[in-house]
Tab-separated table of C-alpha atoms in Angstrom:
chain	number	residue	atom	x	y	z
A	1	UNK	CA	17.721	-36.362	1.589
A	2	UNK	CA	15.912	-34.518	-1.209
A	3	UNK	CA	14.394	-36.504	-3.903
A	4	UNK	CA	13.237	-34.786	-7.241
A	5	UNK	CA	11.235	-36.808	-9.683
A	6	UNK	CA	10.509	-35.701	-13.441
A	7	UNK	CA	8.358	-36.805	-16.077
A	8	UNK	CA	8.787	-36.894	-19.218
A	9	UNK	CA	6.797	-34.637	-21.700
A	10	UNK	CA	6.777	-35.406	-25.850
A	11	UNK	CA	9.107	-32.037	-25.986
A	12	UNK	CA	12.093	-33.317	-23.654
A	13	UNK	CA	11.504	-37.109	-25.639
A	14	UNK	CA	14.953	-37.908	-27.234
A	15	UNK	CA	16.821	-35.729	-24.931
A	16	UNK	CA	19.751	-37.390	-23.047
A	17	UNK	CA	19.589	-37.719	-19.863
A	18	UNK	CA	22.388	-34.648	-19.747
A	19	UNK	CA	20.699	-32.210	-21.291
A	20	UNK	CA	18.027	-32.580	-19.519
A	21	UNK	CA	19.332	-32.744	-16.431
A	22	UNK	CA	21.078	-29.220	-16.998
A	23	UNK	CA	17.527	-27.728	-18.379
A	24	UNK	CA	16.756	-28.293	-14.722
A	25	UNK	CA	19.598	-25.969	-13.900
A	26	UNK	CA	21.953	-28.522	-12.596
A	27	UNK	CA	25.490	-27.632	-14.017
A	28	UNK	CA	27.991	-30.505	-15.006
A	29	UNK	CA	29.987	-30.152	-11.618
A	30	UNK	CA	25.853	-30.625	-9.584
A	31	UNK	CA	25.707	-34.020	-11.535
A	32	UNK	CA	28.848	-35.124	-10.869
A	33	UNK	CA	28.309	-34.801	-7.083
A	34	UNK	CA	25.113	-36.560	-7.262
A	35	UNK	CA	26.701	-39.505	-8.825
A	36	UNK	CA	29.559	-39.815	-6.785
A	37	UNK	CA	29.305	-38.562	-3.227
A	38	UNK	CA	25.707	-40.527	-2.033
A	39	UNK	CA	23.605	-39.387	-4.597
A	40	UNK	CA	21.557	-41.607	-7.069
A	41	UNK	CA	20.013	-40.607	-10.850
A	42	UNK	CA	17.595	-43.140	-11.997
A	43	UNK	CA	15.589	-43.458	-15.167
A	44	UNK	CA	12.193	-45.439	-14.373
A	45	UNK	CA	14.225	-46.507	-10.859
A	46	UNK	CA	17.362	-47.956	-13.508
A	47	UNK	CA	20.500	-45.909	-12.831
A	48	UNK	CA	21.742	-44.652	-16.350
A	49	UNK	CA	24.313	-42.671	-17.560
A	50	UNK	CA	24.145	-39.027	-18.938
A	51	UNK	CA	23.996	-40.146	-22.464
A	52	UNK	CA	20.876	-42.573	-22.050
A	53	UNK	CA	18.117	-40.954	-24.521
A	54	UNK	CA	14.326	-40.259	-22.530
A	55	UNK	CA	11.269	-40.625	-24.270
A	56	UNK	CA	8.228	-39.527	-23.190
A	57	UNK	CA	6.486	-41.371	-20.048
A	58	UNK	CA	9.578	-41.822	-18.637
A	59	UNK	CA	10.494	-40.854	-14.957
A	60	UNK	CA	13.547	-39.167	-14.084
A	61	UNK	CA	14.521	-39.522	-10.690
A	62	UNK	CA	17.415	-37.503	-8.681
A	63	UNK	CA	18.094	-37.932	-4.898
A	64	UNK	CA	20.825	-35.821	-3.453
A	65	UNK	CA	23.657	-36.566	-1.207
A	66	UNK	CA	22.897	-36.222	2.734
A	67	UNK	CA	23.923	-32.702	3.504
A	68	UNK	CA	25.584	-31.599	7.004
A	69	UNK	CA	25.157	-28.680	8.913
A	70	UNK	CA	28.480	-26.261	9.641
A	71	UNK	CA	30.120	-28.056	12.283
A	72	UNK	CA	30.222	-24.449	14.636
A	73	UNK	CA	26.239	-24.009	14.162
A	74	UNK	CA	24.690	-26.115	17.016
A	75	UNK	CA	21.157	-26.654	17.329
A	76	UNK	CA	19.003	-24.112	20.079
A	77	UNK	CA	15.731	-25.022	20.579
A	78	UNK	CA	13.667	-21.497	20.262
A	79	UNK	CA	10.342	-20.822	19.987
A	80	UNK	CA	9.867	-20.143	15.685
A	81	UNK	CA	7.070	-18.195	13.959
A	82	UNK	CA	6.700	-20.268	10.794
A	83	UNK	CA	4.632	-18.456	8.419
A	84	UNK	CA	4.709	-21.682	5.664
A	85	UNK	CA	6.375	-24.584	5.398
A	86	UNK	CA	6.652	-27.658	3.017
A	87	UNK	CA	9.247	-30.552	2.077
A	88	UNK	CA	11.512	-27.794	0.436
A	89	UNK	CA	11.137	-24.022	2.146
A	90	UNK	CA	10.649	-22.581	5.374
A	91	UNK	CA	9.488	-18.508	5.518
A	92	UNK	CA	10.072	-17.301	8.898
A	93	UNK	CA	9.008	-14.118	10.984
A	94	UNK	CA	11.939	-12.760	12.621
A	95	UNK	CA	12.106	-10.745	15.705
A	96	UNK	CA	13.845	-7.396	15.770
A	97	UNK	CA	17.136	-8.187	18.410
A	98	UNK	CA	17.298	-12.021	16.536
A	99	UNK	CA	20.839	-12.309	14.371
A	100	UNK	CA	20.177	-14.082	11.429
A	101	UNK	CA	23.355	-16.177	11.543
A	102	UNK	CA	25.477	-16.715	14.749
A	103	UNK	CA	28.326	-13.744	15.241
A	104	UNK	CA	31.166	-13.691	17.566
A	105	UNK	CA	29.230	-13.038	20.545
A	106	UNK	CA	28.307	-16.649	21.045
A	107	UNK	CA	24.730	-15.681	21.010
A	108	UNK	CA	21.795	-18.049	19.676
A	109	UNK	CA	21.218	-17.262	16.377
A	110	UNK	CA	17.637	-17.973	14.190
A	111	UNK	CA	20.240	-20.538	12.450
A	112	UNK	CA	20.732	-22.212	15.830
A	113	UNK	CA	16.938	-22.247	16.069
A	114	UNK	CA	16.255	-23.693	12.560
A	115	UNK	CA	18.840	-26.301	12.510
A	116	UNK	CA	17.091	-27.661	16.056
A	117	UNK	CA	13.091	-27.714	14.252
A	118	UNK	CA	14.727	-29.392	11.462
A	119	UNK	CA	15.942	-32.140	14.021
A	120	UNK	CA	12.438	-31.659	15.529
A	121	UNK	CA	10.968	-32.708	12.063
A	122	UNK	CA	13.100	-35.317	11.694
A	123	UNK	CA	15.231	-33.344	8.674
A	124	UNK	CA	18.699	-33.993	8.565
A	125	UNK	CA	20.093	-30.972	6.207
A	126	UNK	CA	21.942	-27.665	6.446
A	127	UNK	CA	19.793	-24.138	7.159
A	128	UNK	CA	20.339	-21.966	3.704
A	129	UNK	CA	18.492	-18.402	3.742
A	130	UNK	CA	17.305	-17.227	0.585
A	131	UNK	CA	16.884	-13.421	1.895
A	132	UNK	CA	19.331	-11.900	5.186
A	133	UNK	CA	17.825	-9.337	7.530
A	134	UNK	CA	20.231	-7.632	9.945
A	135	UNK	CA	19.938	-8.264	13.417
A	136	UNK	CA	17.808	-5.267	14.647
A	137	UNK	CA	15.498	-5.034	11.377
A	138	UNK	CA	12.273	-7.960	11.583
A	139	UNK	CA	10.385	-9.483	9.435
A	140	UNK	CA	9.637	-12.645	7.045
A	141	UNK	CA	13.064	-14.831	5.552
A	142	UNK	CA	12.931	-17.314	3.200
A	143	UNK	CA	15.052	-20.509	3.458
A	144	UNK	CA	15.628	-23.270	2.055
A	145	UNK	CA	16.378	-26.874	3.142
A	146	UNK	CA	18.659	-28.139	0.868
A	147	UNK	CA	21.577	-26.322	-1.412
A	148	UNK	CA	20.110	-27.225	-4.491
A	149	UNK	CA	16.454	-25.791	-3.706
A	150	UNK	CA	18.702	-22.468	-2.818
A	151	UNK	CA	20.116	-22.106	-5.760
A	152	UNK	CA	17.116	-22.588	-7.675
A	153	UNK	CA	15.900	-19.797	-5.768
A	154	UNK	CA	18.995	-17.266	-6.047
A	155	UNK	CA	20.190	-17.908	-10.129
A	156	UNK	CA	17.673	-14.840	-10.530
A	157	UNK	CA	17.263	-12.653	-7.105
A	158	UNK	CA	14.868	-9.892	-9.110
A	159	UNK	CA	12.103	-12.909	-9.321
A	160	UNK	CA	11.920	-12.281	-5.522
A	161	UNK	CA	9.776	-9.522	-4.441
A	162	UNK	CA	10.862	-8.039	-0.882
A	163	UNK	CA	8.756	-5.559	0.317
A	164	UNK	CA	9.862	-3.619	3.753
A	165	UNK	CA	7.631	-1.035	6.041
A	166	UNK	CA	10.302	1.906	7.033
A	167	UNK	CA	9.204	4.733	10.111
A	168	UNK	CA	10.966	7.082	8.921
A	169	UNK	CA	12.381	10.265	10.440
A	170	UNK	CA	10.650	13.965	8.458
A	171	UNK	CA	7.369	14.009	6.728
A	172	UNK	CA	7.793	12.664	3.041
A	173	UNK	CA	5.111	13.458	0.818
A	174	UNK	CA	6.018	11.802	-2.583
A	175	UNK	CA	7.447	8.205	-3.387
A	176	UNK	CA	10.182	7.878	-6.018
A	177	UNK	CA	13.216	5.455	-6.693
A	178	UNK	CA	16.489	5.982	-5.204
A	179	UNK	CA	19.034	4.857	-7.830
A	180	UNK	CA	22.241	5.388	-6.048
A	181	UNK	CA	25.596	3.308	-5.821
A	182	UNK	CA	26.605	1.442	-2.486
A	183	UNK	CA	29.937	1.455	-1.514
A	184	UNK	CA	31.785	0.208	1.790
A	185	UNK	CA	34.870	2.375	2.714
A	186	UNK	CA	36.907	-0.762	4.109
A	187	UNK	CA	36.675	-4.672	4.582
A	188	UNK	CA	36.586	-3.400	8.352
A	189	UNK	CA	33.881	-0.805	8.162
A	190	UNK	CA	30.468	-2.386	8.804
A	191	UNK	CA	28.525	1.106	7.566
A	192	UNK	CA	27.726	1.497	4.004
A	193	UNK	CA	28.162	4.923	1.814
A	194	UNK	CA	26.670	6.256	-1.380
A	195	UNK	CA	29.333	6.838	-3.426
A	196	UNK	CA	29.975	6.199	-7.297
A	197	UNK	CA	32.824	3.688	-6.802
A	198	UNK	CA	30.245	1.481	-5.082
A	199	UNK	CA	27.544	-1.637	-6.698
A	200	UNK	CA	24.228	-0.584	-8.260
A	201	UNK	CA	21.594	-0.584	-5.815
A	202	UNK	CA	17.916	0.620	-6.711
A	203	UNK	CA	15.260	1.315	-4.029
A	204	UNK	CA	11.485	1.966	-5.038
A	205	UNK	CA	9.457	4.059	-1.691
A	206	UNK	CA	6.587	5.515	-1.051
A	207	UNK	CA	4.721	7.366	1.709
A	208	UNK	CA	1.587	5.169	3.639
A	209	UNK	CA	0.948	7.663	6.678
A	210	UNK	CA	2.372	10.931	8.387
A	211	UNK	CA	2.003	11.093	11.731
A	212	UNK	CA	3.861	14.076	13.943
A	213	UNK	CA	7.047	14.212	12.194
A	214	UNK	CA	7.502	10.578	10.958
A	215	UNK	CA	6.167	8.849	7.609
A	216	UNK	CA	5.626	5.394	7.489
A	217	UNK	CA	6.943	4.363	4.321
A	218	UNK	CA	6.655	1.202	1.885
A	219	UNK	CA	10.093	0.007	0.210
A	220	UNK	CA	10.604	-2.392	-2.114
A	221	UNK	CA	14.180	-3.707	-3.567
A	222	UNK	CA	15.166	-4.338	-6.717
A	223	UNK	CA	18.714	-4.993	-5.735
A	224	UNK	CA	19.951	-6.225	-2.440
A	225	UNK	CA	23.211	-4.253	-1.509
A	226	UNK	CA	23.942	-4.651	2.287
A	227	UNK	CA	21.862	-1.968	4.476
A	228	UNK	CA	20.775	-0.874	1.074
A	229	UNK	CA	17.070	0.828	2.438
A	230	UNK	CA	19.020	2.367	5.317
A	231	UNK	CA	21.358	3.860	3.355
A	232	UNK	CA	19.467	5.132	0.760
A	233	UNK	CA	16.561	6.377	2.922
A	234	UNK	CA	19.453	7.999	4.484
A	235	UNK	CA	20.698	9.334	1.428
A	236	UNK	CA	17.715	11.263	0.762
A	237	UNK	CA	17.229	12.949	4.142
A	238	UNK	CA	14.708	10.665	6.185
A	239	UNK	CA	16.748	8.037	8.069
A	240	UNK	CA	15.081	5.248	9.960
A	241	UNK	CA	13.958	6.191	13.235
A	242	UNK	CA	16.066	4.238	16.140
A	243	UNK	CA	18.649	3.292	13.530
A	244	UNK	CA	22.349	4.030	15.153
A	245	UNK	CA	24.173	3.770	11.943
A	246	UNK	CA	22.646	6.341	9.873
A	247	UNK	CA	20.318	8.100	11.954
A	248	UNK	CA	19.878	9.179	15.229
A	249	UNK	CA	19.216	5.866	17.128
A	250	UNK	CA	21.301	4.912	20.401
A	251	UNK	CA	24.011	2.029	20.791
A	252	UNK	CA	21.682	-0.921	21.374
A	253	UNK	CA	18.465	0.862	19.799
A	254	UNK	CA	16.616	-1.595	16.395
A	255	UNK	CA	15.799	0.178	13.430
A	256	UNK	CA	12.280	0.470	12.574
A	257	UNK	CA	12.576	-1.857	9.551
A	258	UNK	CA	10.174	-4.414	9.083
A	259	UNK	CA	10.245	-7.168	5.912
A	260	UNK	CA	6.329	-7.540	5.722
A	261	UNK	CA	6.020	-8.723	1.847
A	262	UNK	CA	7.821	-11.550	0.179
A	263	UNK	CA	6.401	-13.510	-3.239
A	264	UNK	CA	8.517	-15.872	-5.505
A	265	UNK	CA	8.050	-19.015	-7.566
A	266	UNK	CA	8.087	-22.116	-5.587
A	267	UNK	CA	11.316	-23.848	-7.320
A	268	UNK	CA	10.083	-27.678	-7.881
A	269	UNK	CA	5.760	-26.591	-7.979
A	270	UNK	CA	6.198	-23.928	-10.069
A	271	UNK	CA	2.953	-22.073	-7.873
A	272	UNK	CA	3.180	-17.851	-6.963
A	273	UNK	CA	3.179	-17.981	-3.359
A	274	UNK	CA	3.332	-14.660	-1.129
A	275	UNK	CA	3.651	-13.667	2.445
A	276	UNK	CA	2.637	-10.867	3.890
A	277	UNK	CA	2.698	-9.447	7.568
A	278	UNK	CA	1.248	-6.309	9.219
A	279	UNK	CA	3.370	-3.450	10.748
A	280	UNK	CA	4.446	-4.545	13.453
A	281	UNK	CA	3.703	-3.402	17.198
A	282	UNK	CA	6.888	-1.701	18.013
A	283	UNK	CA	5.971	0.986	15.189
A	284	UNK	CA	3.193	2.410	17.184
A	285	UNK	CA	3.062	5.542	19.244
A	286	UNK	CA	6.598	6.572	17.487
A	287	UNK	CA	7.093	10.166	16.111
């Protein structure tokens, strides 16, 4: 269960217990959960209600209801490149070919393979990622253990910084921003288009190496639209290499997309952590 302890500061003295509580980014609905599905508040380990005034040395305590994995998401044991770890994140190194989430094929998912080091740990929560990667693209994901650390984490997205490595296909000489809207033609259609009827998506690049007729290029969001770097790299006439839904890439072939940078706050420390991985392997010798 996650436990969250305060203390008290002269500014927050003669606050209720309320209002401080939703300083913390807990809405009205978060507290009432607490309270009344296994959760405890405690002032200085008393239980009090909402309206009980704080003053300063005091220690506000909140422990969360037990959460439960998705009954369909099973645990797989799986060999895991954990990159950090501590009582409230995980950041993971994907493998190109790994699905994020289970699909309809039934195959083992890096969900499957979370949920069974959590068990291995002795954590009894539900696997919540921060940042998705499509199956074919690699690279570090950021999760978090519990509901509540996620949505400390996602109430501003633009505080993350995701940084991507694209081999792309052409020889780009100048880095720019691609401001153009993503739209998807049907609830069936899995590819994206740029098209004004879509959501704003923004894409900063720039070229690292040419080599043949490939760049390597450096991408960094500041939105997160679906296939938004594939698209818009797309969009301006270098598609991925190996990607089959906007360039030239085979049934069966994975993108050369790699997430290599993340930084963010940590939600309950308050420290700048970043993450950062090299290109990987299965770049090299491509043209």
């Amino acid at each position: 269960m996650l436990r969250i302890t305060y203390k008290i500061t002269k500014r927050d003295s003669k606050m209720s217990l309320g209002n401080f509580l939703r300083k913390q980014d807990l809405s009205r609905k978060a507290i009432t959960v607490i309270k009344h599905r296994g959760g405890i508040i405690t002032v200085n380990n008393e239980k009090q209600t909402t309206r009980c005034l704080l003053s300063e040395g005091d220690e506000v305590s909140l422990t969360f209801p037990k959460e439960k994995p998705k009954r369909t998401l099973a645990p797989v044991k799986m060999a895991l490149n954990v990159v950090y770890e501590d009582d409230f994140i995980l950041v993971v190194d994907k493998a190109a070919g790994m699905p994020s989430v289970p699909t309809g094929h039934h195959e083992a998912s890096l969900a499957n393979g979370i949920l069974a080091h959590y068990e291995a740990t002795g954590l009894a929560s539900a696997v919540h990622f921060v940042n998705r990667l499509d199956k074919n693209t690699s690279g570090l994901l950021l999760v978090a253990k519990y509901r509540h650390i996620h949505h400390l984490l996602t109430t501003d997205p633009q505080k993350i910084v995701r940084k991507y490595y694209a081999l792309v296909a052409g020889v780009l000489k100048d880095g720019g921003v691609i401001d153009a809207k993503i739209h998807r033609p049907s609830v069936t259609s899995v590819k994206r288009v740029v098209d004004e009827t879509g959501q704003h998506a923004r894409t900063h690049y720039e070229p690292v190496q040419t080599t043949g007729a490939s760049t390597l290029v450096r991408c960094t969001l500041e939105t997160g639209r679906t296939h938004q770097i594939r698209v818009h790299l797309s969009h301006i006439g270098h598609p991925i290499l190996k990607d089959p839904l906007y360039g030239d890439g085979a049934a069966g072939d994975r993108q050369l997309l790699h997430s290599y940078f993340l930084g963010f706050t940590h939600p309950i420390t308050g420290e700048q952590l970043s993450f950062e991985t090299d290109v990987p392997a299965r770049f090299e010798g491509l043209e």
